CSV table of C-alpha atoms in Angstrom, one decimal:
chain,number,residue,atom,x,y,z
Z,538,MET,CA,70.6,119.9,101.2
Z,539,ALA,CA,73.8,118.5,102.6
Z,540,ALA,CA,75.4,118.8,105.8
Z,541,PRO,CA,78.9,120.0,104.9
Z,542,ALA,CA,80.4,117.4,107.2
Z,543,THR,CA,79.3,114.6,104.9
Z,544,LEU,CA,80.7,116.2,101.9
Z,545,ASP,CA,84.0,116.9,103.8
Z,546,ARG,CA,84.2,113.2,104.7
Z,547,ALA,CA,83.5,112.1,101.2
Z,548,ARG,CA,86.2,114.4,99.9
Z,549,CYS,CA,88.6,113.2,102.5
Z,550,ALA,CA,88.0,109.6,101.7
Z,551,TRP,CA,88.6,110.1,98.0
Z,552,ARG,CA,91.8,112.1,98.6
Z,553,GLU,CA,93.0,109.4,101.0
Z,554,LEU,CA,92.8,106.9,98.2
Z,555,TRP,CA,94.9,109.2,95.9
Z,556,ARG,CA,97.4,109.5,98.8
Z,557,ASN,CA,97.7,105.7,99.1
Z,558,ALA,CA,95.9,105.5,102.5
Z,559,ALA,CA,93.4,102.8,101.4
Z,560,ALA,CA,93.8,100.9,104.6
Z,561,THR,CA,92.1,103.7,106.5
Z,562,VAL,CA,89.3,104.2,104.0
Z,563,TRP,CA,87.6,101.0,102.8
Z,564,ASP,CA,85.0,99.2,104.9
Z,565,CYS,CA,85.7,95.5,105.8
Z,566,GLY,CA,82.3,94.4,104.4
Z,567,PRO,CA,81.3,93.9,100.7
Z,568,LEU,CA,82.7,96.6,98.5
Z,569,THR,CA,82.1,98.0,95.0
Z,570,PHE,CA,84.3,100.3,93.0
Z,571,LEU,CA,83.5,101.5,89.5
Z,572,PRO,CA,86.7,103.3,88.3
Z,573,PHE,CA,86.5,106.0,85.6
Z,574,ASP,CA,89.5,104.5,83.8
Z,575,ARG,CA,88.4,100.9,83.4
Z,576,LEU,CA,85.0,99.5,82.3
Z,577,GLU,CA,84.6,97.1,85.3
Z,578,VAL,CA,83.0,96.8,88.6
Z,579,LEU,CA,85.7,95.8,91.1
Z,580,SER,CA,84.5,94.1,94.3
Z,581,GLU,CA,87.5,92.3,95.6
Z,582,ARG,CA,89.7,94.4,98.0
Z,583,ALA,CA,92.9,93.1,96.4
Z,584,ALA,CA,91.7,94.1,92.9
Z,585,ILE,CA,90.6,97.5,94.1
Z,586,ASP,CA,94.0,98.2,95.8
Z,587,ARG,CA,95.8,96.9,92.7
Z,588,HIS,CA,93.9,99.3,90.5
Z,589,TRP,CA,94.6,102.3,92.8
Z,590,HIS,CA,98.3,101.3,92.8
Z,591,GLU,CA,98.3,101.3,89.0
Z,592,ARG,CA,96.4,104.5,88.8
Z,593,ARG,CA,98.7,106.3,91.2
Z,594,SER,CA,101.7,105.2,89.0
Z,595,GLU,CA,100.0,106.8,86.0
Z,596,TYR,CA,98.5,110.0,87.6
Z,597,ARG,CA,99.2,112.3,90.5
Z,598,TRP,CA,96.3,114.1,92.1
Z,599,VAL,CA,96.8,117.8,92.1
Z,600,GLU,CA,93.5,119.4,93.1
Z,601,ASP,CA,89.7,118.8,93.1
Z,602,ARG,CA,86.5,120.8,93.2
Z,603,TRP,CA,83.3,119.3,94.6
Z,604,THR,CA,79.7,120.2,94.2
Z,605,LEU,CA,77.3,118.1,96.2
Z,606,LEU,CA,74.2,116.9,94.3
Z,607,ALA,CA,72.4,115.1,97.1
Z,608,GLN,CA,72.8,112.9,100.1
Z,609,TRP,CA,70.5,110.3,101.5
Z,610,PRO,CA,71.1,109.1,105.1
Z,611,THR,CA,70.0,105.5,105.6
Z,612,GLY,CA,70.7,104.9,109.2
Z,613,TYR,CA,74.1,103.3,109.4
Z,614,HIS,CA,75.2,104.7,106.1
Z,615,VAL,CA,75.0,107.8,103.9
Z,616,LEU,CA,74.6,107.6,100.2
Z,617,LEU,CA,76.0,110.6,98.4
Z,618,ALA,CA,76.2,111.9,94.9
Z,619,ALA,CA,78.5,114.7,93.8
Z,620,GLU,CA,80.0,116.3,90.7
Z,621,VAL,CA,83.8,116.5,91.0
Z,622,GLU,CA,86.4,118.2,88.7
Z,623,VAL,CA,89.8,116.8,89.4
Z,624,ASP,CA,93.1,118.0,88.1
Z,625,LEU,CA,95.6,115.1,87.5
Z,626,GLU,CA,99.2,115.3,86.5
Z,627,HIS,CA,100.0,112.8,83.7
Z,628,ARG,CA,103.6,112.9,82.3
Z,629,ALA,CA,104.1,116.5,83.3
Z,630,GLU,CA,100.8,117.7,81.9
Z,631,ILE,CA,97.8,118.6,83.9
Z,632,GLU,CA,94.5,117.0,82.8
Z,633,THR,CA,91.1,117.8,84.2
Z,634,ARG,CA,88.4,115.1,84.5
Z,635,ALA,CA,84.7,115.8,85.2
Z,636,LEU,CA,83.2,113.0,87.2
Z,637,THR,CA,80.0,112.2,88.9
Z,638,LEU,CA,80.9,110.4,92.1
Z,639,THR,CA,78.6,108.1,94.1
Z,640,MET,CA,79.7,107.0,97.5
Z,641,VAL,CA,78.3,105.0,100.4
Z,642,LEU,CA,80.0,106.0,103.7
Z,643,ASP,CA,79.6,104.7,107.2
Z,644,ALA,CA,77.5,107.2,109.2
Z,645,GLY,CA,79.6,106.7,112.3
Z,646,PRO,CA,82.7,108.7,113.2
Z,647,GLU,CA,85.1,106.3,111.4
Z,648,LEU,CA,85.8,107.0,107.7
Z,649,ARG,CA,84.6,103.8,106.1
Z,650,LEU,CA,83.8,103.6,102.4
Z,651,ARG,CA,81.6,100.7,101.1
Z,652,HIS,CA,81.0,101.9,97.6
Z,653,LEU,CA,82.7,104.3,95.2
Z,654,GLY,CA,81.4,105.0,91.7
Z,655,GLU,CA,83.3,107.4,89.3
Z,656,ALA,CA,81.2,108.2,86.2
Z,657,ALA,CA,82.8,110.1,83.3
Z,658,PRO,CA,81.0,111.0,80.1
Z,659,ALA,CA,81.1,108.2,77.5
Z,660,ALA,CA,83.7,108.6,74.9
Z,661,LEU,CA,82.0,107.8,71.6
Z,662,LEU,CA,78.5,109.1,72.4
Z,663,GLY,CA,80.0,112.3,73.9
Z,664,MET,CA,81.9,113.0,70.7
Z,665,LEU,CA,78.8,112.3,68.6
Z,666,ALA,CA,76.8,114.7,70.7
Z,667,ALA,CA,79.5,117.3,70.3
Z,668,TYR,CA,79.4,116.9,66.5
Z,669,GLN,CA,75.6,117.1,66.6
Z,670,ARG,CA,75.7,120.4,68.6
Z,671,GLU,CA,78.3,121.8,66.2
Z,672,ALA,CA,76.1,121.0,63.2
Z,673,LEU,CA,73.2,122.8,64.8
Z,674,LEU,CA,75.2,126.1,65.3
R,1337,MET,CA,85.0,93.2,80.0
R,1338,SER,CA,83.6,89.9,81.3
R,1339,THR,CA,80.9,88.1,79.3
R,1340,PRO,CA,77.3,88.2,80.5
R,1341,ALA,CA,76.7,85.8,83.3
R,1342,LYS,CA,73.9,84.7,85.5
R,1343,ALA,CA,73.0,87.4,88.1
R,1344,ILE,CA,74.7,87.0,91.5
R,1345,ALA,CA,71.7,86.3,93.8
R,1346,THR,CA,72.8,88.6,96.6
R,1347,ASP,CA,69.3,89.9,97.1
R,1348,GLU,CA,66.7,88.4,94.9
R,1349,SER,CA,63.9,90.9,95.5
R,1350,VAL,CA,66.1,93.8,94.6
R,1351,ILE,CA,67.6,92.1,91.6
R,1352,ALA,CA,64.1,91.1,90.3
R,1353,PHE,CA,63.0,94.7,90.6
R,1354,VAL,CA,66.0,95.9,88.6
R,1355,GLU,CA,65.6,93.2,85.9
R,1356,HIS,CA,62.0,94.3,85.5
R,1357,TYR,CA,63.0,98.0,85.3
R,1358,VAL,CA,65.6,97.3,82.7
R,1359,SER,CA,63.2,95.1,80.7
R,1360,LEU,CA,60.9,98.1,80.2
R,1361,SER,CA,63.5,99.6,77.8
R,1362,LYS,CA,62.1,97.2,75.2
R,1363,GLY,CA,59.3,99.1,73.5
R,1364,LYS,CA,60.6,102.4,74.9
R,1365,ARG,CA,58.2,102.2,77.9
R,1366,PHE,CA,59.6,105.3,79.6
R,1367,ASP,CA,56.3,106.1,81.4
R,1368,ALA,CA,56.4,102.6,83.0
R,1369,LYS,CA,60.0,103.2,83.9
R,1370,ARG,CA,59.2,106.5,85.5
R,1371,ALA,CA,56.5,104.8,87.6
R,1372,LEU,CA,59.2,102.8,89.2
R,1373,TRP,CA,61.0,105.9,90.4
R,1374,ASP,CA,60.2,107.4,93.8
R,1375,ALA,CA,57.7,110.1,93.0
R,1376,GLU,CA,58.2,111.6,96.5
R,1377,GLU,CA,61.9,112.1,96.0
R,1378,ALA,CA,62.7,115.9,95.9
R,1379,GLN,CA,66.1,115.4,94.3
R,1380,PRO,CA,66.0,112.5,91.9
R,1381,ILE,CA,69.2,112.1,89.9
R,1382,LEU,CA,69.7,110.5,86.5
R,1383,ARG,CA,73.0,110.5,84.6
R,1384,PRO,CA,72.9,108.6,81.3
R,1385,GLU,CA,76.2,107.6,79.9
R,1386,GLU,CA,76.3,110.2,77.2
R,1387,ALA,CA,75.5,113.1,79.4
R,1388,SER,CA,78.3,115.5,80.5
R,1389,GLN,CA,76.5,116.1,83.8
R,1390,ALA,CA,73.8,114.5,85.9
R,1391,PHE,CA,70.1,115.5,85.4
R,1392,VAL,CA,68.8,116.6,88.8
R,1393,GLY,CA,65.0,117.0,89.4
R,1394,TRP,CA,61.9,115.7,87.6
R,1395,PRO,CA,61.7,118.4,84.9
R,1396,ALA,CA,65.3,117.6,83.6
R,1397,ILE,CA,64.7,113.9,83.8
R,1398,ASP,CA,61.4,114.1,82.0
R,1399,ARG,CA,62.9,116.2,79.3
R,1400,TYR,CA,65.7,113.6,78.8
R,1401,TRP,CA,63.2,110.7,78.5
R,1402,SER,CA,61.0,112.7,76.1
R,1403,HIS,CA,64.0,113.5,73.9
R,1404,SER,CA,65.1,109.8,74.0
R,1405,ASN,CA,61.7,108.7,73.0
R,1406,SER,CA,61.7,110.9,70.0
R,1407,VAL,CA,65.2,110.2,68.7
R,1408,MET,CA,65.1,106.4,69.1
R,1409,ARG,CA,63.0,104.1,66.9
R,1410,ASP,CA,63.6,101.2,69.2
R,1411,LEU,CA,65.7,100.2,72.2
R,1412,GLU,CA,66.6,97.0,74.0
R,1413,THR,CA,68.6,96.5,77.1
R,1414,ARG,CA,69.8,93.5,79.2
R,1415,CYS,CA,71.7,93.5,82.5
R,1416,TRP,CA,73.9,91.2,84.5
R,1417,GLY,CA,76.5,91.1,87.3
R,1418,PHE,CA,74.6,92.5,90.2
R,1419,HIS,CA,76.1,93.6,93.5
R,1420,VAL,CA,73.5,94.7,96.1
R,1421,HIS,CA,74.4,96.8,99.2
R,1422,ARG,CA,71.5,96.7,101.7
R,1423,LEU,CA,71.9,100.0,103.5
R,1424,SER,CA,68.9,99.4,105.7
R,1425,ALA,CA,65.6,97.5,105.5
R,1426,GLN,CA,64.3,100.3,103.3
R,1427,ALA,CA,67.3,101.3,101.3
R,1428,ALA,CA,69.7,99.6,98.9
R,1429,LEU,CA,72.4,100.5,96.4
R,1430,VAL,CA,72.8,98.2,93.4
R,1431,THR,CA,75.5,98.1,90.8
R,1432,TYR,CA,75.3,96.1,87.6
R,1433,THR,CA,76.4,96.0,84.0
R,1434,GLN,CA,73.9,96.6,81.1
R,1435,ARG,CA,74.2,96.5,77.4
R,1436,TRP,CA,71.8,98.5,75.3
R,1437,LYS,CA,71.1,98.4,71.6
R,1438,ALA,CA,69.1,101.1,69.8
R,1439,THR,CA,68.1,102.2,66.4
R,1440,LEU,CA,67.7,106.0,65.9
R,1441,SER,CA,64.5,107.4,64.3
R,1442,ASP,CA,66.2,109.4,61.6
R,1443,ALA,CA,66.9,106.8,59.0
R,1444,ALA,CA,68.9,109.3,56.9
R,1445,SER,CA,71.3,109.9,59.7
R,1446,LEU,CA,74.9,108.7,59.7
R,1447,LEU,CA,73.7,106.4,62.5
R,1448,SER,CA,70.9,104.7,60.5
R,1449,GLY,CA,72.2,101.3,61.6
R,1450,PRO,CA,71.8,100.1,65.2
R,1451,ILE,CA,74.2,101.4,67.9
R,1452,ALA,CA,75.0,99.7,71.1
R,1453,SER,CA,77.1,100.1,74.2
R,1454,THR,CA,77.9,98.4,77.5
R,1455,VAL,CA,77.9,100.4,80.7
R,1456,ARG,CA,78.0,100.1,84.4
R,1457,VAL,CA,75.0,101.3,86.4
R,1458,VAL,CA,74.7,102.5,90.0
R,1459,LEU,CA,71.0,102.5,91.2
R,1460,GLY,CA,69.8,104.0,94.5
R,1461,LEU,CA,66.6,102.4,95.8
R,1462,ARG,CA,64.3,102.9,98.7
R,1463,ASP,CA,61.1,101.3,99.8
R,1464,ARG,CA,58.5,103.6,101.5
R,1465,GLY,CA,56.1,100.7,102.0
R,1466,GLY,CA,54.9,100.2,98.4
R,1467,GLY,CA,57.9,98.3,97.1
R,1468,TRP,CA,61.3,99.3,95.7
R,1469,ARG,CA,61.5,102.7,94.0
R,1470,ILE,CA,64.5,104.4,92.3
R,1471,HIS,CA,65.9,107.8,93.4
R,1472,LEU,CA,69.3,107.7,91.8
R,1473,CYS,CA,70.6,106.2,88.5
R,1474,ILE,CA,74.2,106.8,87.3
R,1475,GLU,CA,75.4,105.1,84.1
R,1476,SER,CA,79.1,105.1,83.3
R,1477,HIS,CA,81.3,104.0,80.4
R,1478,VAL,CA,85.0,104.6,80.6
R,1479,ASP,CA,86.4,108.1,80.5
R,1480,GLY,CA,87.0,109.4,76.9
R,1481,VAL,CA,90.7,110.1,77.4
R,1482,GLU,CA,91.3,106.6,78.9
R,1483,TYR,CA,89.3,105.1,76.0
R,1484,ALA,CA,91.5,106.9,73.4
R,1485,ARG,CA,94.7,105.8,75.3
R,1486,ALA,CA,93.5,102.2,75.4
R,1487,LEU,CA,92.9,102.3,71.6
R,1488,LEU,CA,96.4,103.7,71.0
R,1489,ARG,CA,98.0,101.0,73.2
R,1490,ARG,CA,96.4,98.2,71.1
């Protein structure tokens, strides 16, 4: 199971993005970002920064809770998967989102993020599954 | 959402592997798909788009595929828009977009017609010497609250 240091670094990288410290987080090589709030794969740094800027104008990060699922060191990088519950403030209301995050971090001392995936349950299928569960009760 | 386009050939061997894996959805060839996962992986992870949490470990993943096989009459999936991160000579992370279309087995169901969705996929791959194998697969749509807000804005 995980070295806590890797989970701490992953948590730190994600929080830095919420705090508008992108310059200290993203790697300078090829990037991928799959945001939970848009059905796209963003790979251009400018588009990624723009999306985070828009997101921060909509939401304020309040708190998050992480559970590491697995990590796979690959030499220069670490691939990590974690379940995250994040509390976000949206128009004076606190909303909680449950996400599965995937991250590729540089294995060195610098905090460098090459990939960030934020997976949320699907809208329509999630609702249908909930209705199906209800019918079985 | 962009329209399907020709795959970006950032790493053709990885992309060819993924295209083959995705093509096995046709005919619900779940056993063949499982054979392309890394059987030696202690902590395989699969998160289908409809799941509220990831399935971790072989028993949970096998149960999901078995359930999928029983509830679907047929399934077809296509993929495009690959980005390949080569993490080492033996490890890669791939992101792509896929569209699936399925018909459910229960013809009397509310969903007797085909259903379909477009999702993004993150695939973790490694090669232990026998070719690429999967150890991580995360599908993601857009968050439900965001989806509802986007509908309201239209």
